[in-house]
């Protein structure tokens, strides 16, 4: 019964958020008029809602879902709850590849998807090679941050080579932005994400043994190196599919799994993956709504708001977990069952 209530509350919240997003802006559309505007054959309101706001909402949902799921795969695959695509060279590698393609003007098929995939795989692969033999979660994070910083330097060098008229657009993209999204930007993402989501479901059973450590996973018959490479590869595909049109939207991959684990620590892999995708989608859509409205009519990069939301929410989760951990660790504490 509780699970059903949670699902109903989540569905109602998603509908209310979608109505708010589609109705906010110029022209504003009241909630009771939205169905008529969507069904209308023409008019300014119909064009704005269906050709601008709906694809932007769809891309925001897909971006958040992909990044939230990628964060879960990376954190469980590497046994580190602090791992995010931004600290493993995945996001920065994808963004650097897209930026270099734009600056050089090289005609690449399936751009920006293909350059983003190649960049994400290269960045993630460099991190995997670098962390071999690293001891402890802190060492993995430091090495990943170093690889990400090197790719960021390459990316900034590409930005410096652009003309002044292109720099503003490129910088906004590199911060993560859904501004100007149309169906032409959303359509190429759909098949790539369909493949990525199916692959993510396929590798979910690998996460349980990997969480136990390499020795325990090997004792269960799992080839840990190949399994971890498969998980990282799927995470790279998820990130690359959305970095191309939306840019490297920051810290969603960290926040979504943390929220799900805080609300349901014992969730099974598939419900946890669905929860991470839903939480990531909600974070990006809310952040994009704030980016559109806080300094209206000026639109801000959505990546700045997702980083801010992650910082605040991470602090609140940490403050909430400390008293619980203290109560659990207190001698003589009785755990309610």
Coordinates of C-alpha atoms in Angstrom, one line a residue:
X1 CA 0.0 0.0 0.0
X2 CA 2.8 2.4 0.9
X3 CA 4.5 1.7 -2.4
X4 CA 1.3 2.5 -4.3
X5 CA 0.9 5.8 -2.4
X6 CA 4.5 6.7 -3.3
X7 CA 3.9 6.0 -7.0
X8 CA 0.7 7.9 -7.0
X9 CA 2.3 10.9 -5.3
X10 CA 5.2 10.8 -7.8
X11 CA 2.9 10.6 -10.7
X12 CA 0.8 13.6 -9.4
X13 CA 3.9 15.6 -8.8
X14 CA 5.2 14.9 -12.3
X15 CA 1.9 16.0 -13.8
X16 CA 1.8 19.2 -11.8
X17 CA 5.5 20.0 -12.6
X18 CA 4.8 19.5 -16.3
X19 CA 1.8 21.8 -16.2
X20 CA 3.8 24.4 -14.5
X21 CA 6.7 24.2 -16.9
X22 CA 4.5 24.3 -20.0
X23 CA 2.5 27.2 -18.8
X24 CA 5.3 29.4 -17.5
X25 CA 6.8 32.1 -19.8
X26 CA 5.6 34.5 -22.5
X27 CA 2.9 33.9 -23.4
X28 CA 1.7 32.4 -20.1
X29 CA -0.8 29.6 -20.3
X30 CA -3.2 28.9 -17.4
X31 CA -3.4 25.3 -16.3
X32 CA -7.1 25.0 -17.3
X33 CA -6.3 26.3 -20.8
X34 CA -3.3 24.0 -21.5
X35 CA -5.3 21.0 -23.0
X36 CA -7.1 23.4 -25.4
X37 CA -3.8 25.0 -26.4
X38 CA -2.1 21.6 -27.0
X39 CA -5.1 20.5 -29.1
X40 CA -5.4 23.7 -31.1
X41 CA -4.4 23.6 -34.8
X42 CA -2.5 26.9 -34.8
X43 CA -1.9 30.1 -33.0
X44 CA 1.1 31.6 -31.2
X45 CA 0.4 29.8 -27.9
X46 CA 0.2 26.4 -29.6
X47 CA 3.4 26.9 -31.5
X48 CA 5.3 28.1 -28.4
X49 CA 4.1 25.3 -26.2
X50 CA 4.4 22.4 -28.7
X51 CA 7.5 23.5 -30.6
X52 CA 9.6 25.0 -27.8
X53 CA 8.4 24.1 -24.3
X54 CA 7.4 20.5 -24.9
X55 CA 10.7 19.5 -26.5
X56 CA 12.6 21.4 -23.8
X57 CA 10.7 19.5 -21.2
X58 CA 11.3 16.2 -22.9
X59 CA 15.1 16.9 -23.2
X60 CA 15.2 17.9 -19.6
X61 CA 13.5 14.7 -18.5
X62 CA 15.7 12.5 -20.7
X63 CA 18.9 14.4 -19.5
X64 CA 18.1 14.0 -15.9
X65 CA 17.0 10.4 -16.2
X66 CA 20.2 9.5 -18.1
X67 CA 22.5 11.3 -15.7
X68 CA 20.8 9.9 -12.6
X69 CA 21.0 6.4 -13.9
X70 CA 24.6 6.9 -14.9
X71 CA 25.5 8.1 -11.4
X72 CA 24.0 5.0 -9.9
X73 CA 26.0 2.8 -12.2
X74 CA 29.3 4.6 -11.6
X75 CA 28.8 4.7 -7.8
X76 CA 27.9 1.1 -7.4
X77 CA 30.3 -0.1 -10.1
X78 CA 33.3 1.6 -8.4
X79 CA 32.0 1.1 -4.9
X80 CA 32.2 4.8 -4.1
X81 CA 29.1 6.9 -3.3
X82 CA 31.0 10.1 -4.2
X83 CA 31.7 9.2 -7.8
X84 CA 30.0 11.4 -10.4
X85 CA 30.5 11.6 -14.2
X86 CA 32.1 15.0 -13.7
X87 CA 34.9 13.6 -11.5
X88 CA 35.7 10.6 -13.8
X89 CA 36.4 12.5 -17.1
X90 CA 33.2 11.2 -18.6
X91 CA 31.2 14.4 -18.9
X92 CA 34.3 16.6 -19.5
X93 CA 35.5 14.2 -22.2
X94 CA 32.2 14.3 -24.0
X95 CA 32.0 18.1 -23.8
X96 CA 35.6 18.5 -24.9
X97 CA 35.0 16.3 -28.0
X98 CA 31.9 18.3 -28.9
X99 CA 33.7 21.6 -28.4
X100 CA 36.7 20.6 -30.5
X101 CA 34.4 19.5 -33.3
X102 CA 32.6 22.8 -33.2
X103 CA 35.8 24.8 -33.1
X104 CA 37.6 23.0 -35.9
X105 CA 34.5 22.8 -38.1
X106 CA 35.2 19.1 -39.0
X107 CA 32.2 17.4 -40.5
X108 CA 31.5 14.4 -38.3
X109 CA 28.6 12.1 -39.0
X110 CA 25.8 11.9 -36.3
X111 CA 27.2 15.0 -34.6
X112 CA 27.1 16.0 -31.8
X113 CA 26.1 12.4 -30.6
X114 CA 29.1 10.6 -32.1
X115 CA 31.8 13.0 -30.8
X116 CA 30.2 13.0 -27.4
X117 CA 30.2 9.2 -27.2
X118 CA 33.8 9.0 -28.3
X119 CA 34.9 11.7 -25.8
X120 CA 33.0 10.1 -23.0
X121 CA 34.5 6.7 -23.7
X122 CA 38.0 8.2 -24.0
X123 CA 37.6 10.2 -20.7
X124 CA 36.2 7.2 -18.8
X125 CA 38.9 4.9 -20.3
X126 CA 41.7 7.2 -19.3
X127 CA 40.3 7.3 -15.7
X128 CA 40.0 3.5 -15.6
X129 CA 43.6 3.1 -16.8
X130 CA 44.8 5.6 -14.3
X131 CA 43.1 4.2 -11.2
X132 CA 44.5 0.7 -11.6
X133 CA 46.3 0.0 -8.4
X134 CA 44.7 2.9 -6.6
X135 CA 44.0 2.2 -2.9
X136 CA 40.8 3.6 -1.3
X137 CA 37.9 5.8 -2.5
X138 CA 39.9 9.0 -2.0
X139 CA 42.6 7.9 -4.4
X140 CA 40.1 7.1 -7.1
X141 CA 38.4 10.5 -6.7
X142 CA 41.7 12.3 -6.8
X143 CA 42.9 10.5 -9.9
X144 CA 39.5 11.0 -11.6
X145 CA 39.5 14.7 -10.8
X146 CA 43.0 14.9 -12.3
X147 CA 41.9 13.3 -15.6
X148 CA 38.8 15.5 -15.6
X149 CA 40.9 18.6 -15.0
X150 CA 43.2 17.7 -17.9
X151 CA 40.2 17.3 -20.2
X152 CA 38.7 20.6 -18.9
X153 CA 42.0 22.3 -19.8
X154 CA 41.7 20.9 -23.3
X155 CA 38.1 22.1 -23.5
X156 CA 39.1 25.7 -22.3
X157 CA 41.8 25.8 -24.9
X158 CA 39.2 25.0 -27.6
X159 CA 37.0 27.8 -26.2
X160 CA 39.9 30.2 -26.4
X161 CA 40.3 29.4 -30.1
X162 CA 36.7 30.4 -31.0
X163 CA 35.7 33.8 -32.2
X164 CA 34.0 36.3 -29.8
X165 CA 30.6 35.7 -31.4
X166 CA 30.8 31.9 -30.7
X167 CA 32.3 32.0 -27.3
X168 CA 29.1 33.0 -25.5
X169 CA 27.1 30.2 -27.1
X170 CA 29.9 27.7 -26.4
X171 CA 30.4 28.7 -22.8
X172 CA 26.7 28.5 -22.1
X173 CA 26.7 25.0 -23.7
X174 CA 29.7 23.9 -21.5
X175 CA 27.8 25.0 -18.4
X176 CA 24.8 22.9 -19.4
X177 CA 21.8 24.6 -21.0
X178 CA 18.4 23.6 -22.5
X179 CA 17.9 27.0 -24.2
X180 CA 16.7 26.9 -27.7
X181 CA 15.8 23.2 -27.6
X182 CA 13.6 22.0 -30.5
X183 CA 12.4 18.7 -31.7
X184 CA 15.4 18.6 -34.1
X185 CA 17.7 18.4 -31.1
X186 CA 15.6 15.8 -29.2
X187 CA 15.0 13.3 -32.0
X188 CA 18.6 12.0 -32.4
X189 CA 18.8 11.5 -28.6
X190 CA 15.8 9.0 -28.5
X191 CA 17.4 6.0 -30.3
X192 CA 20.7 6.4 -28.4
X193 CA 19.0 6.6 -25.1
X194 CA 16.7 3.7 -25.9
X195 CA 19.8 1.5 -26.5
X196 CA 21.5 2.9 -23.4
X197 CA 18.5 2.3 -21.1
X198 CA 18.2 -1.3 -22.3
X199 CA 21.9 -1.8 -21.8
X200 CA 21.6 -0.3 -18.3
X201 CA 18.9 -2.8 -17.4
X202 CA 21.1 -5.6 -18.7
X203 CA 24.0 -4.6 -16.5
X204 CA 22.0 -4.0 -13.3
X205 CA 22.5 -7.6 -12.0
X206 CA 26.3 -6.9 -12.1
X207 CA 26.1 -4.2 -9.5
X208 CA 25.2 -6.5 -6.6
X209 CA 28.4 -8.6 -6.8
X210 CA 30.5 -5.5 -7.6
X211 CA 29.3 -3.8 -4.4
X212 CA 30.8 -6.8 -2.4
X213 CA 34.3 -6.1 -3.6
X214 CA 36.5 -7.8 -6.2
X215 CA 37.4 -10.8 -4.2
X216 CA 33.8 -11.6 -3.2
X217 CA 32.6 -11.0 -6.8
X218 CA 35.3 -13.2 -8.2
X219 CA 34.3 -15.9 -5.7
X220 CA 30.8 -15.7 -7.1
X221 CA 32.2 -16.4 -10.6
X222 CA 32.1 -12.8 -11.9
X223 CA 34.9 -11.5 -14.1
X224 CA 35.2 -8.2 -12.2
X225 CA 37.3 -6.4 -14.8
X226 CA 34.9 -7.1 -17.7
X227 CA 31.9 -6.4 -15.5
X228 CA 33.2 -3.1 -14.3
X229 CA 34.2 -2.1 -17.9
X230 CA 30.6 -3.0 -19.1
X231 CA 29.1 -0.9 -16.4
X232 CA 31.3 2.0 -17.1
X233 CA 30.7 1.7 -20.9
X234 CA 26.9 1.9 -20.3
X235 CA 27.4 4.9 -18.1
X236 CA 29.5 6.6 -20.7
X237 CA 26.8 6.0 -23.3
X238 CA 24.1 7.4 -21.0
X239 CA 26.1 10.5 -20.4
X240 CA 27.2 11.0 -24.0
X241 CA 23.7 10.7 -25.4
X242 CA 22.6 13.8 -23.4
X243 CA 25.8 15.8 -23.2
X244 CA 25.6 16.4 -27.0
X245 CA 22.4 18.5 -27.0
X246 CA 22.3 19.7 -23.4
X247 CA 25.9 20.1 -22.4
X248 CA 27.5 18.7 -19.2
X249 CA 24.7 19.4 -16.7
X250 CA 26.6 19.1 -13.4
X251 CA 26.1 16.9 -10.3
X252 CA 22.8 15.3 -11.2
X253 CA 24.6 11.9 -11.2
X254 CA 25.6 12.5 -7.6
X255 CA 22.4 13.9 -6.2
X256 CA 19.8 11.5 -7.7
X257 CA 21.3 8.2 -6.2
X258 CA 21.8 10.0 -2.8
X259 CA 18.2 11.0 -2.7
X260 CA 16.9 7.5 -3.6
X261 CA 19.2 5.9 -1.0
X262 CA 18.1 8.3 1.7
X263 CA 14.4 7.6 1.0
X264 CA 14.8 3.9 0.4
X265 CA 18.1 2.5 1.5
X266 CA 17.2 -1.1 0.9
X267 CA 15.7 -0.7 -2.6
X268 CA 16.4 -3.5 -5.1
X269 CA 18.5 -2.7 -8.2
X270 CA 15.6 -2.2 -10.7
X271 CA 13.4 0.0 -8.4
X272 CA 16.5 1.9 -7.3
X273 CA 17.5 2.5 -11.0
X274 CA 13.9 3.7 -11.8
X275 CA 14.0 6.0 -8.7
X276 CA 17.4 7.5 -9.7
X277 CA 16.1 8.2 -13.2
X278 CA 13.0 9.8 -11.9
X279 CA 14.9 11.9 -9.3
X280 CA 17.4 13.0 -11.9
X281 CA 14.6 14.1 -14.3
X282 CA 12.9 16.0 -11.5
X283 CA 16.1 17.8 -10.5
X284 CA 16.9 18.9 -14.1
X285 CA 13.3 20.0 -14.9
X286 CA 13.1 22.1 -11.6
X287 CA 16.5 23.6 -12.2
X288 CA 15.6 24.5 -15.8
X289 CA 12.4 26.2 -14.6
X290 CA 14.5 28.2 -12.1
X291 CA 17.0 29.1 -14.9
X292 CA 14.1 30.4 -17.0
X293 CA 12.4 32.4 -14.4
X294 CA 14.8 33.7 -11.7
X295 CA 16.2 36.6 -13.9
X296 CA 13.5 36.6 -16.5
X297 CA 13.7 37.4 -19.4
X298 CA 17.4 36.5 -19.1
X299 CA 17.9 32.7 -19.2
X300 CA 20.7 31.2 -17.0
X301 CA 22.5 27.9 -17.7
X302 CA 20.7 25.0 -16.0
X303 CA 24.0 23.5 -15.0
X304 CA 24.6 26.2 -12.5
X305 CA 21.3 25.5 -10.8
X306 CA 21.8 21.8 -10.7
X307 CA 25.2 22.3 -9.0
X308 CA 23.6 24.6 -6.5
X309 CA 20.7 22.2 -5.8
X310 CA 23.1 19.4 -5.4
X311 CA 25.2 21.4 -2.9
X312 CA 22.2 22.3 -0.8
X313 CA 20.6 18.9 -0.9
X314 CA 23.9 17.2 -0.2
X315 CA 24.4 19.3 2.9
X316 CA 20.8 18.6 4.1
X317 CA 21.3 14.8 3.5
X318 CA 24.5 14.8 5.4
X319 CA 23.0 16.7 8.3
X320 CA 20.0 14.3 8.3
X321 CA 22.2 11.2 8.2
X322 CA 24.5 12.1 11.0
X323 CA 21.9 12.0 13.8
X324 CA 20.6 8.7 12.4
X325 CA 24.1 7.2 12.3
X326 CA 24.8 8.4 15.8
X327 CA 21.6 6.8 17.1
X328 CA 22.4 3.6 15.4
X329 CA 26.0 3.5 16.7
X330 CA 25.1 4.4 20.3
X331 CA 25.8 1.6 22.7
X332 CA 22.6 -0.1 23.8
X333 CA 20.6 1.4 21.0
X334 CA 17.6 -0.6 20.0
X335 CA 16.8 -0.7 16.3
X336 CA 13.0 -0.8 15.6
X337 CA 11.9 -3.6 13.4

